[in-house]
Amino acid sequence: MRLEPRPAPGMATLVLLPLGAILVTVLAASLLVLAAGASPLSVFGLVLKGAAGTQFALLETLTRATPLIFTGLAIAVAFRAKLWNIGAEAQLYAGAVATVVLGTGALPLPAPILVPLLMIAAVSAGALLLLGPAILKTRFGVDEVVTTLLLNFIMLLFVSMLLEGVLKDPMGLGWPQSQKLIAEARLPRIITGKRLHYGFVVAVFSAIVVWIIMKKTALGYEMRAVGHNPTAARFAGIPVNGVLLKTAILSGGLAALAGFSEVAGLKGNLTLDLSPGFGYSGIVVAMLAMLNPLGVVAAAIFVAGIFVGADAMSRTAGVPSYIANVMVATALLTMVTAIMLTRFKVRWR
Amino acid sequence: MTSSVLRLSSITKRFGPLTANDAISFELAPGEVVALLGENGAGKTTLMNILFGHYVADEGTVEVFGEALPPGDPRAALEAGVGMVHQHFTLADNMTVLENIALGTESPWRLSLDRRRAAARIRALATDFGLEVDPAATISALTVGERQRVEILKALYRDARILILDEPTAVLTPIETEALFSTLRKLVAKGLSIIFISHKLNEVLAISDRVVVLRAGKLSGERRTAGATRQELAALMVGQEVAPPAVPEVARGPVLLKLYGVSTTGRGTRQRLDDVSLALIGGEITGLAGVSGNGQAALADLIAGLEKPASGRIEIASAAIADWSPRAALAAGIARIPEDRHAVGTIGDMSVTENVMAEQYRAPRFSKRGFLDWKAARAFAEEIIRDYDVKCPSPEARIRLLSGGNMQKLILGRALDPDPAVILANQPTRGLDVGAIAYVHGRLLAARARGAAILLISEDLEEIMALSDRILVMSNGRLSTPSARGERSVRDLAELMAGHGLEAA
Ligand SMILES: Nc1ncnc2c1ncn2[C@@H]1O[C@H](COP(=O)(O)OP(=O)(O)OP(=O)(O)O)[C@@H](O)[C@H]1O
Ligand SMILES: [Mg+2]
């Protein structure tokens, strides 16, 4: 077996590859379902129904996709510049903390002013949190994979400390949770009575903005150049370190918006289980999307659908919902392989 | 015809619309050295990659010692006795010479390798063929010439009977080239056959028995070397005679760049600059000769903005420069042609357009308020492709896929487009075909006529002597006094390059 480099992949390849990866994923998961003693056809039928079969299911999937779009964008942006941000989880919580600190009554402002203000605060908090590792990387060559990953744990402990201390809701019956946001700080629901909130709209809008940044602006060009070959980029006069810092601000800010939107749109307050690993799932989303910001929206909905659908399925079919984790992980692996195939052609002998 | 060790039969290879090899057939006799000639992008590397199994031909077959090679299988090629030294080296930098040579020859299931035996074998091969290199040295600590010896040893270690050398001399100094040739002669004496790719016609005449010429993917000519002349080969390759550059008198301008007693710290094991003073004058080409590794790279990095002076200062158009960086150098009107076009000059996975705009994307011509004008960028790429006669599939093609010469033309176009006041040309014609070299020289001379100050760094003394108005020699990080055109003989320059007589300077 040989690998041959191939010219830039065509549009068809770019669309077919993720679809192929999803197909492989479903096939692999089928084996597990068989092993669990159920019929793959009916199980996947149930997953599909649970993810998109009813209006309720679909809205639930979109609600779940919202934070994944933000973290997926955060990762896509960072990975483009080869800034390995594994700390979207921490940046998400930083955004959430900023939101509850300012949104629980500290700023008595009307909603049209308060909501944007909270977003700015969240973005700043997330950006600052990633700026640290980015500066350590550009100044001293400290590996950002390690620093951003470790910050996840530090951040979670910090949040836990806040929720047991200064941010603890005195009316919370002793639970480690913050006070509720004031009404002016909440993101409204898109359909009254349903959980889907305007965070989803902000997420899709962000994806479009990021797409424009990557495609049309000098910054996007700089980020790609730095990601592909920092030596040549520096030679050509691109300020490599500056670009990495800007990337960190953008990436950290986007991840923090996930925290803002979960608190202000969905939960209303901060708890330690605000994110079931959205920061990590964002990596899968970004890879499935091949780091394309618009692809992130589709990939996030797909991944969210698997989780939501698997939950519903496990309630009826009795197959554990862990199948969702397996599927998402398999999708990541097949996708990484598939991405290699866009760059190389395999020749058998 | 029992006597051929290698037979290529009507090899055709297409990359999309481009036919890189078009029904090419030729044979190689035992103990024969065939030189493969052809313009940049003619398809030489592609053909050798097919022979070695890196690429699979669309049509045609390869026979080695009478047996057909399975296509696309380098291991089979190795086993059949084909060894290849690539245009770009393929050694693992952080491993030792011994590991690089012996790894992969052992069964993958054996965890340890018999170092003693391997080292002894390497030493024996090295002394037999004049390829001295320490088996225990790490690759990253070796010079380019030494790395190449390791590549050759790697092939010999695997009992190669046919050795393919893709532009082995492009990165060698004349002395190293001589050493390589004596190695090759010893190998031929042992009955090995060699395919040798080079753009340097004097080398081709010196080493080969037969010349095979490719043009635009087709086999366009074949000659016995005995009796052939340089002019004849050049004409076969390019389709016309190539005249040596005419260097007209031009009026001298003002001093455009000045270094006052600059020293640098030298990164890693790099030779540092030691109290270097230099003035580049408008309308002049200043040639910098020297054995590589004597500080030319440090001087180039300094002028390119990659390195800051540790002491001393840089003055451009009589204004001292405070914050020195590649961007500052560009803003000061310095065009830079880097030595390493793959690692430094281009971003391989980005398109031709994205590469040519890299030094100017912030200019109003290409961006407004942070937004890029892709239409303008593409038009610019097309302009350079046209003006510099670059062969490439389209401006959207990844630059990695271009042949070395075409890549160099793009870099040249990018650097010279803004009509720079100062031009730093570091090995600008390395790996280029005769036509392309004449072209690059023409462009540099045109810039000189326009009043630009040019610093030409080259290991090719002939090139330096042909173009330079003034020649400087660098040795141990120090510069010699300048000499005017024709003032110092080749022998004088070689003395200086060896480090004699610099103390007096
Ligand atoms: N993998 C590839 N995909 C598409 N085009 C390719 C690929 N490899 C080579 N080419 C094209 O094939 C042509 C021949 O390239 P090749 O590298 O064989 O030239 P060459 O004769 O070795 O040139 P040089 O003297 O510059 O090294 C070039 O136009 C090049 O752009
Ligand atoms: Mg080549």
PDB file of N, CA and C and ligand atoms in Angstrom, chain B residues 39-41 43-46 87-88 166-167 197 199 403-405 431, ligand 2:
ATOM      1  N   GLU B  39      14.606  20.441 -18.296  1.00  0.00           N
ATOM      2  CA  GLU B  39      14.228  21.675 -17.623  1.00  0.00           C
ATOM      3  C   GLU B  39      13.501  21.372 -16.317  1.00  0.00           C
ATOM      4  N   ASN B  40      13.344  22.394 -15.507  1.00  0.00           N
ATOM      5  CA  ASN B  40      12.547  22.243 -14.292  1.00  0.00           C
ATOM      6  C   ASN B  40      11.127  21.860 -14.682  1.00  0.00           C
ATOM      7  N   GLY B  41      10.651  20.804 -14.054  1.00  0.00           N
ATOM      8  CA  GLY B  41       9.283  20.379 -14.351  1.00  0.00           C
ATOM      9  C   GLY B  41       9.186  19.481 -15.564  1.00  0.00           C
ATOM     10  N   GLY B  43       9.909  16.409 -15.643  1.00  0.00           N
ATOM     11  CA  GLY B  43       9.394  15.112 -15.224  1.00  0.00           C
ATOM     12  C   GLY B  43      10.465  14.133 -14.759  1.00  0.00           C
ATOM     13  N   LYS B  44      11.653  14.636 -14.460  1.00  0.00           N
ATOM     14  CA  LYS B  44      12.760  13.761 -14.060  1.00  0.00           C
ATOM     15  C   LYS B  44      12.482  13.076 -12.723  1.00  0.00           C
ATOM     16  N   THR B  45      12.128  13.893 -11.737  1.00  0.00           N
ATOM     17  CA  THR B  45      11.871  13.335 -10.412  1.00  0.00           C
ATOM     18  C   THR B  45      10.690  12.370 -10.461  1.00  0.00           C
ATOM     19  N   THR B  46       9.668  12.731 -11.213  1.00  0.00           N
ATOM     20  CA  THR B  46       8.502  11.862 -11.340  1.00  0.00           C
ATOM     21  C   THR B  46       8.916  10.500 -11.904  1.00  0.00           C
ATOM     22  N   GLN B  87      15.931  14.129  -4.016  1.00  0.00           N
ATOM     23  CA  GLN B  87      16.226  15.550  -4.172  1.00  0.00           C
ATOM     24  C   GLN B  87      16.170  16.239  -2.801  1.00  0.00           C
ATOM     25  N   HIS B  88      15.229  15.799  -1.979  1.00  0.00           N
ATOM     26  CA  HIS B  88      15.163  16.314  -0.613  1.00  0.00           C
ATOM     27  C   HIS B  88      15.409  15.136   0.302  1.00  0.00           C
ATOM     28  N   ASP B 166      19.124  12.088  -7.365  1.00  0.00           N
ATOM     29  CA  ASP B 166      18.310  13.195  -7.874  1.00  0.00           C
ATOM     30  C   ASP B 166      18.921  14.518  -7.430  1.00  0.00           C
ATOM     31  N   GLU B 167      19.561  15.201  -8.339  1.00  0.00           N
ATOM     32  CA  GLU B 167      20.233  16.483  -8.076  1.00  0.00           C
ATOM     33  C   GLU B 167      21.103  16.448  -6.829  1.00  0.00           C
ATOM     34  N   ILE B 197      20.987  12.943 -11.883  1.00  0.00           N
ATOM     35  CA  ILE B 197      20.226  14.092 -12.357  1.00  0.00           C
ATOM     36  C   ILE B 197      20.949  15.362 -11.928  1.00  0.00           C
ATOM     37  N   HIS B 199      21.504  19.804 -13.141  1.00  0.00           N
ATOM     38  CA  HIS B 199      21.309  20.875 -14.112  1.00  0.00           C
ATOM     39  C   HIS B 199      22.643  21.487 -14.502  1.00  0.00           C
ATOM     40  N   SER B 403       7.410  21.825  -9.388  1.00  0.00           N
ATOM     41  CA  SER B 403       8.806  21.391  -9.395  1.00  0.00           C
ATOM     42  C   SER B 403       9.645  22.501  -8.773  1.00  0.00           C
ATOM     43  N   GLY B 404      10.843  22.120  -8.309  1.00  0.00           N
ATOM     44  CA  GLY B 404      11.694  23.056  -7.586  1.00  0.00           C
ATOM     45  C   GLY B 404      11.935  24.359  -8.338  1.00  0.00           C
ATOM     46  N   GLY B 405      12.195  24.234  -9.617  1.00  0.00           N
ATOM     47  CA  GLY B 405      12.502  25.425 -10.400  1.00  0.00           C
ATOM     48  C   GLY B 405      11.324  26.372 -10.488  1.00  0.00           C
ATOM     49  N   GLY B 431      19.549  24.399  -8.113  1.00  0.00           N
ATOM     50  CA  GLY B 431      18.561  23.450  -8.620  1.00  0.00           C
ATOM     51  C   GLY B 431      17.793  23.919  -9.834  1.00  0.00           C
TER      52      GLY B 431
HETATM   53 MG    MG C   2      13.186  17.152  -9.600  1.00  0.00          MG
END
